Short mmCIF file of C-alpha atoms and ligand atoms in Angstrom, two decimals:
data_model
loop_
_atom_site.label_atom_id
_atom_site.label_comp_id
_atom_site.label_asym_id
_atom_site.label_seq_id
_atom_site.Cartn_x
_atom_site.Cartn_y
_atom_site.Cartn_z
CA MET C 1 -0.02 -0.03 -0.06
CA ALA C 2 1.52 3.31 -1.03
CA ASP C 3 2.03 6.16 1.35
CA SER C 4 -0.70 8.76 1.29
CA LEU C 5 -0.28 12.35 0.58
CA ILE C 6 -2.77 14.74 2.33
CA ILE C 7 -4.32 17.42 0.16
CA PHE C 8 -5.05 20.46 2.30
CA ASP C 9 -7.03 23.16 0.36
CA THR C 10 -6.77 26.71 1.46
CA THR C 11 -8.64 28.42 -1.38
CA LEU C 12 -11.18 29.70 1.14
CA ARG C 13 -8.46 31.07 3.48
CA ASP C 14 -5.24 31.98 1.81
CA GLY C 15 -6.82 32.06 -1.71
CA GLU C 16 -9.31 34.48 -0.34
CA GLN C 17 -6.57 36.87 0.90
CA SER C 18 -5.90 37.75 -2.71
CA PRO C 19 -7.06 41.33 -3.40
CA GLY C 20 -10.58 41.30 -4.81
CA ALA C 21 -11.20 37.61 -4.16
CA SER C 22 -13.31 37.96 -1.05
CA MET C 23 -16.40 35.73 -1.07
CA THR C 24 -19.73 35.81 0.70
CA LYS C 25 -20.70 33.00 3.15
CA ASP C 26 -22.96 31.39 0.54
CA GLU C 27 -20.17 31.53 -2.09
CA LYS C 28 -17.82 29.85 0.42
CA LEU C 29 -20.22 27.28 1.16
CA ARG C 30 -20.77 26.44 -2.45
CA ILE C 31 -17.03 26.16 -3.02
CA ALA C 32 -16.61 23.99 0.11
CA ARG C 33 -19.31 21.60 -1.09
CA GLN C 34 -17.34 21.26 -4.41
CA LEU C 35 -14.15 20.72 -2.45
CA GLU C 36 -15.85 17.84 -0.64
CA ARG C 37 -16.89 16.35 -3.96
CA LEU C 38 -13.37 16.75 -5.09
CA ARG C 39 -12.46 14.63 -1.98
CA VAL C 40 -9.99 17.20 -0.55
CA ASP C 41 -8.66 15.77 2.78
CA VAL C 42 -8.65 19.06 4.73
CA ILE C 43 -10.55 22.28 3.86
CA GLU C 44 -9.14 25.40 5.45
CA ALA C 45 -12.55 27.17 5.69
CA GLY C 46 -11.36 30.54 6.91
CA PHE C 47 -9.91 32.48 9.74
CA ALA C 48 -12.67 32.52 12.32
CA ALA C 49 -11.32 35.31 14.48
CA SER C 50 -10.68 37.69 11.70
CA SER C 51 -14.32 38.82 11.35
CA PRO C 52 -17.91 37.88 12.24
CA GLY C 53 -18.36 36.97 8.42
CA ASP C 54 -15.43 34.56 8.51
CA PHE C 55 -16.59 33.07 11.76
CA GLU C 56 -20.04 32.39 10.24
CA ALA C 57 -18.63 31.02 7.17
CA VAL C 58 -16.37 28.50 9.04
CA LYS C 59 -19.33 27.58 11.19
CA ALA C 60 -21.62 26.90 8.19
CA ILE C 61 -19.07 24.90 6.38
CA ALA C 62 -18.40 22.83 9.52
CA ALA C 63 -21.98 22.10 9.70
CA ALA C 64 -22.57 21.28 6.00
CA VAL C 65 -19.47 19.37 4.95
CA LYS C 66 -18.98 15.91 6.37
CA ASP C 67 -16.50 14.14 4.32
CA SER C 68 -13.52 16.52 4.52
CA ARG C 69 -11.80 17.67 7.76
CA ILE C 70 -12.64 21.41 8.41
CA CYS C 71 -9.92 23.63 9.62
CA SER C 72 -9.83 27.27 10.79
CA LEU C 73 -6.69 29.46 11.02
CA ALA C 74 -5.91 31.19 14.35
CA ARG C 75 -3.06 33.41 15.47
CA ALA C 76 -1.15 32.08 18.33
CA ASN C 77 -3.31 33.52 21.15
CA ASP C 78 -6.10 32.28 23.29
CA ARG C 79 -8.90 34.50 21.72
CA ASP C 80 -8.19 33.40 18.15
CA ILE C 81 -7.93 29.73 19.09
CA SER C 82 -11.21 29.84 21.24
CA ARG C 83 -13.00 31.54 18.26
CA ALA C 84 -11.73 28.76 15.88
CA ALA C 85 -12.81 26.07 18.35
CA GLU C 86 -16.21 27.66 18.63
CA ALA C 87 -16.74 27.89 14.90
CA LEU C 88 -15.58 24.34 14.34
CA LYS C 89 -17.99 22.88 16.94
CA GLY C 90 -20.32 21.32 14.46
CA ALA C 91 -17.70 19.64 12.30
CA ASN C 92 -17.43 15.88 11.97
CA ALA C 93 -13.66 16.21 11.87
CA ALA C 94 -11.94 19.42 12.97
CA ARG C 95 -8.50 20.97 12.91
CA ILE C 96 -7.12 24.19 14.50
CA HIS C 97 -4.27 25.73 12.49
CA THR C 98 -2.20 28.15 14.72
CA PHE C 99 0.66 30.28 13.50
CA ILE C 100 3.29 32.76 14.61
CA ALA C 101 6.20 34.15 12.62
CA THR C 102 9.74 32.83 13.36
CA SER C 103 11.98 34.67 10.97
CA GLU C 104 14.31 37.48 12.54
CA LEU C 105 12.65 39.92 10.13
CA HIS C 106 9.14 39.09 11.12
CA MET C 107 9.89 38.81 14.81
CA GLU C 108 11.91 42.02 15.00
CA LYS C 109 9.90 44.32 12.63
CA LYS C 110 6.39 42.93 12.72
CA LEU C 111 5.79 41.16 16.10
CA ARG C 112 8.49 43.16 18.01
CA MET C 113 9.10 40.03 20.08
CA THR C 114 12.27 38.16 21.12
CA ARG C 115 12.98 34.61 20.11
CA GLU C 116 12.19 33.39 23.66
CA GLN C 117 8.87 35.19 23.71
CA VAL C 118 7.89 33.68 20.28
CA LEU C 119 8.97 30.19 21.47
CA GLU C 120 6.91 30.60 24.58
CA GLN C 121 3.83 31.83 22.67
CA ALA C 122 4.03 29.06 20.23
CA ARG C 123 4.21 26.53 23.00
CA LEU C 124 1.30 27.96 24.95
CA ALA C 125 -0.85 28.26 21.76
CA VAL C 126 -0.45 24.69 20.79
CA ARG C 127 -1.12 23.59 24.40
CA PHE C 128 -4.27 25.67 24.51
CA ALA C 129 -5.44 24.49 21.10
CA ARG C 130 -4.89 20.88 22.06
CA ASN C 131 -7.29 21.41 24.94
CA HIS C 132 -9.95 22.27 22.42
CA CYS C 133 -9.21 19.87 19.47
CA GLY C 134 -7.32 16.66 19.03
CA ASP C 135 -5.98 17.75 15.56
CA VAL C 136 -3.66 20.88 15.74
CA GLU C 137 -1.48 22.17 13.07
CA PHE C 138 1.34 24.64 13.68
CA SER C 139 2.92 26.90 11.22
CA PRO C 140 6.04 29.03 11.82
CA GLU C 141 5.19 31.87 9.44
CA ASP C 142 8.08 32.83 7.08
CA GLY C 143 9.46 29.51 8.27
CA TYR C 144 11.71 29.14 5.21
CA ARG C 145 13.46 32.42 5.93
CA SER C 146 13.99 31.46 9.61
CA ASP C 147 17.15 30.52 11.38
CA PRO C 148 17.16 26.68 11.22
CA ASP C 149 18.62 26.39 14.75
CA PHE C 150 15.80 28.45 16.21
CA LEU C 151 13.13 26.74 14.00
CA CYS C 152 14.29 23.40 15.31
CA ARG C 153 13.78 24.55 18.90
CA VAL C 154 10.30 25.84 18.16
CA LEU C 155 9.22 22.78 16.23
CA GLU C 156 10.47 20.35 18.85
CA ALA C 157 8.61 22.40 21.53
CA VAL C 158 5.23 22.41 19.73
CA ILE C 159 5.38 18.63 18.92
CA ALA C 160 5.99 18.09 22.64
CA GLU C 161 2.87 20.17 23.23
CA GLY C 162 0.82 17.91 20.93
CA ALA C 163 0.92 19.51 17.43
CA THR C 164 -0.16 16.77 15.00
CA THR C 165 1.00 18.58 11.71
CA LEU C 166 3.96 20.89 11.26
CA ASN C 167 3.69 23.13 8.28
CA ILE C 168 6.74 24.95 6.94
CA PRO C 169 5.64 27.88 4.87
CA ASP C 170 7.50 29.66 2.14
CA THR C 171 5.54 32.67 2.92
CA VAL C 172 7.11 34.93 0.41
CA GLY C 173 7.87 32.35 -2.38
CA TYR C 174 11.66 32.62 -2.01
CA GLY C 175 12.37 28.94 -2.34
CA ILE C 176 14.24 26.91 -4.94
CA PRO C 177 13.04 23.32 -5.29
CA GLU C 178 16.37 21.53 -4.23
CA LEU C 179 16.87 23.97 -1.38
CA TYR C 180 13.49 24.03 -0.03
CA GLY C 181 13.25 20.24 -0.24
CA GLN C 182 16.57 19.97 1.55
CA PHE C 183 15.41 22.46 4.17
CA ILE C 184 12.56 20.13 5.08
CA ALA C 185 14.69 17.05 5.09
CA ASP C 186 17.11 18.81 7.48
CA LEU C 187 14.50 19.84 9.82
CA ARG C 188 12.98 16.47 9.99
CA ARG C 189 16.46 14.92 10.60
CA ARG C 190 17.36 17.51 13.28
CA VAL C 191 14.14 17.70 15.32
CA PRO C 192 14.36 14.80 17.83
CA ASN C 193 10.58 14.08 17.97
CA SER C 194 9.96 14.79 14.24
CA ASP C 195 8.35 11.33 13.71
CA LYS C 196 5.47 12.37 16.08
CA ALA C 197 3.92 14.68 13.55
CA ILE C 198 3.03 14.86 9.91
CA TRP C 199 5.23 17.39 7.98
CA SER C 200 3.46 19.72 5.54
CA VAL C 201 4.62 22.23 2.87
CA HIS C 202 2.98 25.57 2.04
CA CYS C 203 4.53 27.46 -0.79
CA HIS C 204 3.80 30.84 -2.49
CA ASN C 205 4.41 31.40 -6.12
CA ASP C 206 6.39 34.68 -6.30
CA LEU C 207 9.10 33.10 -8.35
CA GLY C 208 6.65 30.77 -10.19
CA MET C 209 8.01 27.72 -8.23
CA ALA C 210 5.27 27.00 -5.68
CA VAL C 211 4.34 23.65 -7.33
CA ALA C 212 7.90 22.63 -7.95
CA ASN C 213 8.82 23.64 -4.38
CA SER C 214 5.88 21.74 -2.79
CA LEU C 215 6.89 18.62 -4.81
CA ALA C 216 10.42 18.88 -3.75
CA GLY C 217 9.26 19.22 -0.10
CA VAL C 218 7.53 15.97 -0.59
CA LYS C 219 10.10 14.01 -2.59
CA ILE C 220 13.39 15.32 -1.00
CA GLY C 221 11.97 16.50 2.28
CA GLY C 222 9.55 13.69 3.09
CA ALA C 223 6.55 15.91 3.76
CA ARG C 224 3.11 14.15 3.53
CA GLN C 225 0.79 17.16 3.29
CA ILE C 226 0.70 19.74 0.57
CA GLU C 227 -1.22 23.06 1.06
CA CYS C 228 -2.69 24.41 -2.04
CA THR C 229 -5.54 26.28 -3.71
CA ILE C 230 -7.77 25.77 -6.68
CA ASN C 231 -6.30 27.64 -9.72
CA GLY C 232 -3.38 28.66 -7.42
CA LEU C 233 -5.48 31.47 -6.23
CA GLY C 234 -3.70 33.53 -3.54
CA GLU C 235 -1.97 36.77 -2.54
CA ARG C 236 0.49 38.30 -4.98
CA ALA C 237 1.44 35.51 -7.50
CA GLY C 238 -0.74 33.02 -5.59
CA ASN C 239 -0.31 29.62 -3.91
CA CYS C 240 0.68 26.18 -5.05
CA SER C 241 -2.03 25.04 -7.51
CA LEU C 242 -4.04 22.04 -6.36
CA GLU C 243 -4.72 20.82 -9.81
CA GLU C 244 -1.15 20.84 -10.82
CA VAL C 245 0.38 19.06 -7.78
CA VAL C 246 -2.38 16.48 -7.75
CA MET C 247 -2.03 15.69 -11.43
CA ALA C 248 1.79 15.72 -11.10
CA VAL C 249 1.62 13.14 -8.26
CA LYS C 250 -0.91 11.00 -10.12
CA THR C 251 0.69 11.20 -13.62
CA ARG C 252 4.19 10.54 -12.18
CA ARG C 253 3.24 8.03 -9.67
CA ASP C 254 6.39 6.09 -10.94
CA HIS C 255 8.39 8.88 -9.36
CA PHE C 256 6.54 9.95 -6.22
CA GLY C 257 4.91 6.52 -5.33
CA LEU C 258 2.14 8.26 -3.30
CA GLN C 259 -1.52 7.85 -3.11
CA VAL C 260 -3.96 10.94 -3.16
CA ASN C 261 -7.75 10.73 -2.40
CA ILE C 262 -8.76 13.39 -4.88
CA ASP C 263 -11.57 12.56 -7.41
CA THR C 264 -9.85 14.22 -10.36
CA SER C 265 -12.92 14.26 -12.55
CA GLN C 266 -14.14 17.15 -10.21
CA ILE C 267 -11.17 19.35 -10.96
CA VAL C 268 -12.56 21.42 -13.88
CA ALA C 269 -15.81 22.01 -12.12
CA ALA C 270 -13.84 23.25 -9.01
CA SER C 271 -11.68 25.43 -11.22
CA ARG C 272 -14.65 27.03 -12.99
CA LEU C 273 -16.54 27.52 -9.85
CA VAL C 274 -13.65 29.46 -8.13
CA SER C 275 -12.91 31.39 -11.21
CA GLN C 276 -16.52 32.57 -11.68
CA THR C 277 -17.03 33.27 -8.08
CA THR C 278 -13.90 35.31 -7.55
CA GLY C 279 -13.57 36.77 -11.01
CA PHE C 280 -10.06 35.52 -11.34
CA VAL C 281 -10.00 34.27 -14.89
CA VAL C 282 -7.95 31.13 -15.59
CA GLN C 283 -5.38 31.92 -18.31
CA PRO C 284 -5.91 29.71 -21.43
CA ASN C 285 -2.49 28.12 -21.25
CA LYS C 286 -2.72 27.25 -17.60
CA ALA C 287 -1.75 23.58 -16.89
CA VAL C 288 -4.62 21.14 -16.53
CA VAL C 289 -7.50 23.68 -16.28
CA GLY C 290 -6.75 26.19 -18.93
CA ALA C 291 -8.92 26.23 -21.99
CA ASN C 292 -5.94 25.26 -24.19
CA ALA C 293 -4.54 22.60 -21.72
CA PHE C 294 -5.70 19.79 -24.01
CA ALA C 295 -6.09 21.70 -27.32
CA HIS C 296 -3.77 20.70 -30.12
CA ALA C 297 -3.32 23.35 -32.63
CA SER C 298 -0.33 22.40 -34.76
CA GLY C 299 -1.03 19.89 -37.67
CA ILE C 300 1.78 17.62 -36.58
CA HIS C 301 0.34 17.33 -33.01
CA GLN C 302 -3.26 16.85 -34.20
CA ASP C 303 -2.10 14.04 -36.62
CA GLY C 304 -0.19 12.46 -33.68
CA VAL C 305 -2.99 12.57 -31.22
CA LEU C 306 -5.50 11.17 -33.74
CA LYS C 307 -3.16 8.21 -34.43
CA ALA C 308 -2.25 7.65 -30.75
CA ARG C 309 -3.36 9.98 -28.14
CA ASP C 310 -0.29 9.42 -25.94
CA THR C 311 2.05 10.73 -28.54
CA TYR C 312 1.28 14.29 -27.16
CA GLU C 313 -1.03 13.73 -24.20
CA ILE C 314 0.28 12.68 -20.77
CA MET C 315 -3.20 12.97 -19.12
CA ARG C 316 -6.69 12.29 -20.36
CA ALA C 317 -8.88 15.44 -20.52
CA GLU C 318 -11.85 13.55 -19.21
CA ASP C 319 -9.80 12.37 -16.14
CA VAL C 320 -9.75 16.02 -14.93
CA GLY C 321 -13.39 16.74 -15.76
CA TRP C 322 -13.21 18.06 -19.33
CA ALA C 323 -16.25 16.35 -20.85
CA THR C 324 -15.52 14.48 -24.02
CA ASN C 325 -18.84 15.36 -25.53
CA LYS C 326 -19.11 18.97 -24.45
CA ILE C 327 -22.41 19.66 -26.26
CA VAL C 328 -24.78 18.90 -23.54
CA LEU C 329 -28.08 20.42 -24.08
CA GLY C 330 -30.24 22.25 -26.58
CA LYS C 331 -33.52 24.09 -26.67
CA LEU C 332 -35.43 20.78 -26.93
CA SER C 333 -33.99 19.36 -23.68
CA GLY C 334 -36.37 18.93 -20.81
CA ARG C 335 -36.40 19.85 -17.17
CA ASN C 336 -35.15 16.32 -16.21
CA ALA C 337 -32.33 16.29 -18.71
CA PHE C 338 -31.25 19.66 -17.30
CA LYS C 339 -31.44 18.43 -13.76
CA GLN C 340 -29.53 15.36 -14.63
CA ARG C 341 -26.77 17.37 -16.13
CA LEU C 342 -26.58 19.63 -13.01
CA LEU C 343 -26.09 16.52 -10.95
CA GLN C 344 -23.40 15.32 -13.25
CA LEU C 345 -21.70 18.71 -12.90
CA GLY C 346 -21.98 18.32 -9.09
CA ILE C 347 -24.55 20.99 -8.69
CA GLU C 348 -27.27 20.46 -6.23
CA LEU C 349 -29.87 23.24 -6.23
CA GLU C 350 -31.36 23.72 -2.85
CA SER C 351 -35.03 23.90 -3.75
CA GLU C 352 -37.50 23.20 -6.60
CA THR C 353 -38.00 26.91 -7.08
CA GLU C 354 -34.30 27.40 -7.62
CA LEU C 355 -34.29 24.60 -10.12
CA ASN C 356 -37.39 26.00 -11.99
CA GLU C 357 -35.67 29.42 -12.07
CA ALA C 358 -32.42 28.00 -13.38
CA PHE C 359 -34.34 26.01 -15.95
CA ALA C 360 -36.09 29.01 -17.18
CA ARG C 361 -32.73 30.66 -17.60
CA PHE C 362 -31.49 27.70 -19.43
CA LYS C 363 -34.46 27.76 -21.90
CA ASP C 364 -33.91 31.56 -22.42
CA LEU C 365 -30.26 30.79 -23.29
CA ALA C 366 -31.06 27.81 -25.48
CA ASP C 367 -33.31 30.00 -27.45
CA ARG C 368 -30.50 32.32 -28.31
CA LYS C 369 -27.65 29.73 -28.45
CA ALA C 370 -28.03 26.48 -30.32
CA GLU C 371 -25.67 24.54 -28.29
CA VAL C 372 -25.40 24.79 -24.55
CA PHE C 373 -22.06 23.74 -22.93
CA ASP C 374 -21.19 22.75 -19.39
CA GLU C 375 -19.55 26.21 -19.00
CA ASP C 376 -22.82 27.85 -19.96
CA ILE C 377 -24.76 25.90 -17.36
CA LEU C 378 -22.20 26.65 -14.60
CA ALA C 379 -22.46 30.40 -15.52
CA LEU C 380 -26.27 30.45 -15.50
CA VAL C 381 -26.38 28.61 -12.21
CA GLN C 382 -23.91 31.08 -10.76
CA ASP C 383 -26.16 34.02 -11.95
CA GLU C 384 -29.22 32.35 -10.58
CA GLN C 385 -27.54 31.82 -7.17
CA ALA C 386 -26.28 35.32 -7.10
CA GLU C 387 -29.75 36.54 -7.45
CA GLN C 388 -31.12 34.18 -4.85
CA VAL C 389 -28.57 35.62 -2.29
CA GLY C 390 -30.19 38.95 -2.91
CA GLU C 391 -27.73 40.85 -5.15
CA HIS C 392 -28.69 44.52 -5.08
CA PHE C 393 -28.36 45.51 -8.68
CA HIS C 394 -29.24 43.38 -11.69
CA LEU C 395 -29.66 44.02 -15.33
CA VAL C 396 -33.17 44.31 -16.82
CA SER C 397 -32.44 45.14 -20.43
CA LEU C 398 -29.98 46.90 -22.54
CA ALA C 399 -29.89 48.58 -25.99
CA GLN C 400 -26.75 49.90 -27.57
CA ARG C 401 -25.98 51.29 -31.01
CA SER C 402 -22.49 51.55 -32.64
CA GLU C 403 -21.55 52.29 -36.16
CA THR C 404 -18.16 53.12 -37.74
CA GLY C 405 -17.71 56.84 -37.55
CA GLU C 406 -20.43 57.30 -34.88
CA ARG C 407 -19.99 57.58 -31.20
CA PRO C 408 -21.57 54.56 -29.54
CA HIS C 409 -24.65 55.06 -27.37
CA ALA C 410 -26.22 52.76 -24.76
CA ARG C 411 -29.64 52.65 -22.84
CA VAL C 412 -29.47 50.43 -19.77
CA VAL C 413 -32.37 49.49 -17.56
CA PHE C 414 -31.37 47.97 -14.28
CA ALA C 415 -32.98 47.28 -10.98
CA GLY C 416 -31.77 47.84 -7.37
CA GLY C 417 -33.36 48.10 -3.99
CA GLY C 418 -36.91 47.52 -5.39
CA GLN C 419 -36.61 50.36 -7.94
CA GLU C 420 -36.01 50.37 -11.71
CA PHE C 421 -33.47 52.75 -13.32
CA MET C 422 -33.10 53.81 -16.91
CA ALA C 423 -29.88 55.42 -18.02
CA GLU C 424 -28.46 56.51 -21.27
CA SER C 425 -24.95 57.59 -22.32
CA ASP C 426 -22.42 57.92 -25.10
CA GLY C 427 -19.05 56.47 -24.73
CA ASN C 428 -15.72 55.86 -26.51
CA GLY C 429 -16.88 52.37 -27.20
CA PRO C 430 -20.04 50.45 -26.43
CA VAL C 431 -18.71 49.11 -23.04
CA ASP C 432 -17.67 52.58 -22.06
CA ALA C 433 -21.14 53.84 -23.04
CA CYS C 434 -22.71 51.16 -20.78
CA VAL C 435 -20.55 51.81 -17.82
CA ARG C 436 -21.14 55.60 -18.14
CA ALA C 437 -24.85 54.99 -18.36
CA ILE C 438 -24.99 52.89 -15.11
CA GLU C 439 -22.68 55.40 -13.41
CA SER C 440 -24.91 58.33 -14.34
CA GLN C 441 -27.52 56.74 -11.95
CA VAL C 442 -25.27 55.07 -9.30
CA GLN C 443 -22.46 57.60 -9.12
CA SER C 444 -20.28 55.23 -7.18
CA GLY C 445 -17.13 56.73 -8.46
CA ALA C 446 -15.65 53.26 -8.80
CA GLU C 447 -12.47 52.99 -10.89
CA LEU C 448 -12.30 50.28 -13.47
CA LEU C 449 -8.83 48.77 -13.16
CA LEU C 450 -8.99 45.72 -15.33
CA PHE C 451 -11.18 44.50 -18.04
CA GLY C 452 -10.98 41.13 -19.78
CA ILE C 453 -13.08 39.09 -22.16
CA ASN C 454 -13.07 35.23 -22.79
CA ALA C 455 -15.14 32.86 -24.82
CA LEU C 456 -16.86 30.89 -22.07
CA SER C 457 -17.05 27.51 -23.79
CA SER C 458 -15.53 26.68 -27.24
CA GLY C 459 -13.51 29.29 -29.13
CA SER C 460 -16.24 29.68 -31.75
CA SER C 461 -18.06 32.94 -32.33
CA GLU C 462 -21.27 31.29 -31.13
CA SER C 463 -19.86 31.05 -27.53
CA GLN C 464 -20.98 33.12 -24.66
CA GLY C 465 -18.70 35.97 -23.76
CA GLU C 466 -17.42 36.03 -20.23
CA VAL C 467 -16.31 39.55 -19.10
CA SER C 468 -14.21 40.00 -16.00
CA MET C 469 -13.57 43.31 -14.38
CA ARG C 470 -11.67 44.65 -11.40
CA LEU C 471 -13.09 47.71 -9.71
CA GLN C 472 -11.59 49.91 -6.98
CA LEU C 473 -13.35 52.17 -4.64
CA GLY C 474 -12.09 53.83 -1.47
CA GLY C 475 -9.12 51.48 -1.26
CA ARG C 476 -11.28 48.36 -1.80
CA VAL C 477 -10.78 46.04 -4.79
CA VAL C 478 -13.22 43.62 -6.08
CA ASN C 479 -13.19 41.32 -9.03
CA SER C 480 -16.51 40.62 -10.81
CA VAL C 481 -17.80 38.59 -13.87
CA GLY C 482 -20.77 38.61 -16.21
CA SER C 483 -21.64 36.33 -19.07
CA ASP C 484 -23.90 36.52 -22.05
CA PRO C 485 -23.85 35.68 -25.73
CA ASP C 486 -23.86 39.45 -26.21
CA ILE C 487 -20.46 40.78 -24.86
CA ILE C 488 -21.95 44.27 -24.22
CA VAL C 489 -24.57 42.79 -22.03
CA ALA C 490 -21.98 40.59 -20.30
CA SER C 491 -20.05 43.81 -19.61
CA ALA C 492 -22.98 45.53 -18.09
CA LYS C 493 -23.64 42.41 -15.91
CA ALA C 494 -19.98 42.39 -14.77
CA TYR C 495 -20.17 46.01 -13.90
CA LEU C 496 -23.31 45.63 -11.81
CA ASN C 497 -21.87 42.51 -10.24
CA GLY C 498 -18.79 44.51 -9.15
CA LEU C 499 -21.03 47.25 -7.64
CA ASN C 500 -22.85 44.62 -5.71
CA LYS C 501 -19.54 43.29 -4.41
CA LEU C 502 -18.49 46.73 -3.38
CA ARG C 503 -21.84 47.10 -1.54
CA ALA C 504 -21.29 43.85 0.28
CA LYS C 505 -17.88 45.12 1.35
CA GLY C 506 -19.55 48.15 2.96
CA GLU C 507 -19.01 50.88 0.31
CA ARG C 508 -21.88 53.22 -0.11
CA VAL C 509 -23.13 52.23 -3.57
CA ALA C 510 -26.67 53.24 -4.20
CA ALA C 511 -28.59 54.34 -7.29
CA GLN C 512 -29.81 58.04 -7.05
CA GLY C 513 -33.50 57.45 -7.59
O1 KIV S 1 2.04 31.86 3.95
C1 KIV S 1 1.86 31.69 5.03
O2 KIV S 1 2.82 31.80 5.88
C2 KIV S 1 0.62 31.33 5.69
C3 KIV S 1 0.55 30.90 7.13
C4 KIV S 1 -0.49 31.57 7.83
C5 KIV S 1 0.40 29.38 7.06
O3 KIV S 1 -0.42 31.38 4.98
ZN1 ZN S 2 0.23 31.39 2.71
#
């Protein structure tokens, strides 16, 4: 029986720390359910003490998800740890993850604590956490840039207090695979009680090596847990990407010799859900989940793949959840077929009303678009659920006119707070005209930082457009998405979605009735 590698997903905690990626409780719950379907071993559901919203999200996930262990982050103090324990009460299997920085830089400049104070606080925190939970993870933040002699003392002390997992973060993504792997191996060799805990790696991607470093931590260092996020979501350049490490360990089992529990056929659905929820679009050439990951454009490659697929493919698209027959439904498809497809995509709508409304949206889309793909279905369910959770603004209708040599003009009707608004404007282009029209009523003053557009399903011109935007207002940043066969409509939806997210974050965004 091969050794197991624990997959610890931190999309909902470290991933969410990415600017603009913050999620509502319902969005987190939906992602947590998908992570459970993916058979992630541990879900870091949030940082319970950081805000009442995070506390409620951890609590809701602990109550709803039963097949994965649920974890909350906590700083190394009694209040944080008590909040984490409280939020995790309803979990089938719980973990408290406590951390304190151990690098000279962090201790001196950030914590303003001496080594001895940090050592004592780490020890007390783990002792306190163990009184609340049998499964306690300890992380020395900025561990990879810490003095190894001091780190060994801290790690030995926390194991003696009962830490069951030791996680060694490369917090700033400074590692190089051989060096990081050797760092873990040395710690394990030097800490006398190292065999009493599971060792874990947590790598950031600042030099683009988070996946390589994590794998080296496993192969060279002997770690048996990897901390990662869907699509590599995370602060700055992100975290180690779940889909990449999992497929590396599976595809190169000859090299790693490790067993992972993940149901890889759920990977693409998880990737799409996280991307649509956070507005962080997946680049087309991203390994495993990018739209081009299994596309063969050159004639030589296409010829090879048709003759024998393994000439150019090392994984099968369907093994990671890219459907082989991606045309799923059309306008003649019935409610049952639609429901069936939702279930196959891992989507369980909570009520018959939700199902009926999603089906009505599907019919409307199928009227406008001959072939409805999985991506279209995921997008419409996303839209549907956003409305269910009471999004403030939503688009009612849009008309726009553009002609070579003429200044484009848009008329947008949208609803918000029980009122309907009609707004018109010219603009440099049709998207600009739409945004200006909406702003003429809302007057949020939001700044549009990024605008992107992608074909949602196939690359054909028939595809729905998925528009992603990044808005900034008063120092807050949100990412938003909107999809529609008409890319101007998709842009208006994305803009309104961004305004909703700014409202949810407490900005004063209201239409001037
Ligand atoms: O990157 C980091 O150091 C972290 C810790 C809190 C584990 O996310
Ligand atoms: Zn991190």
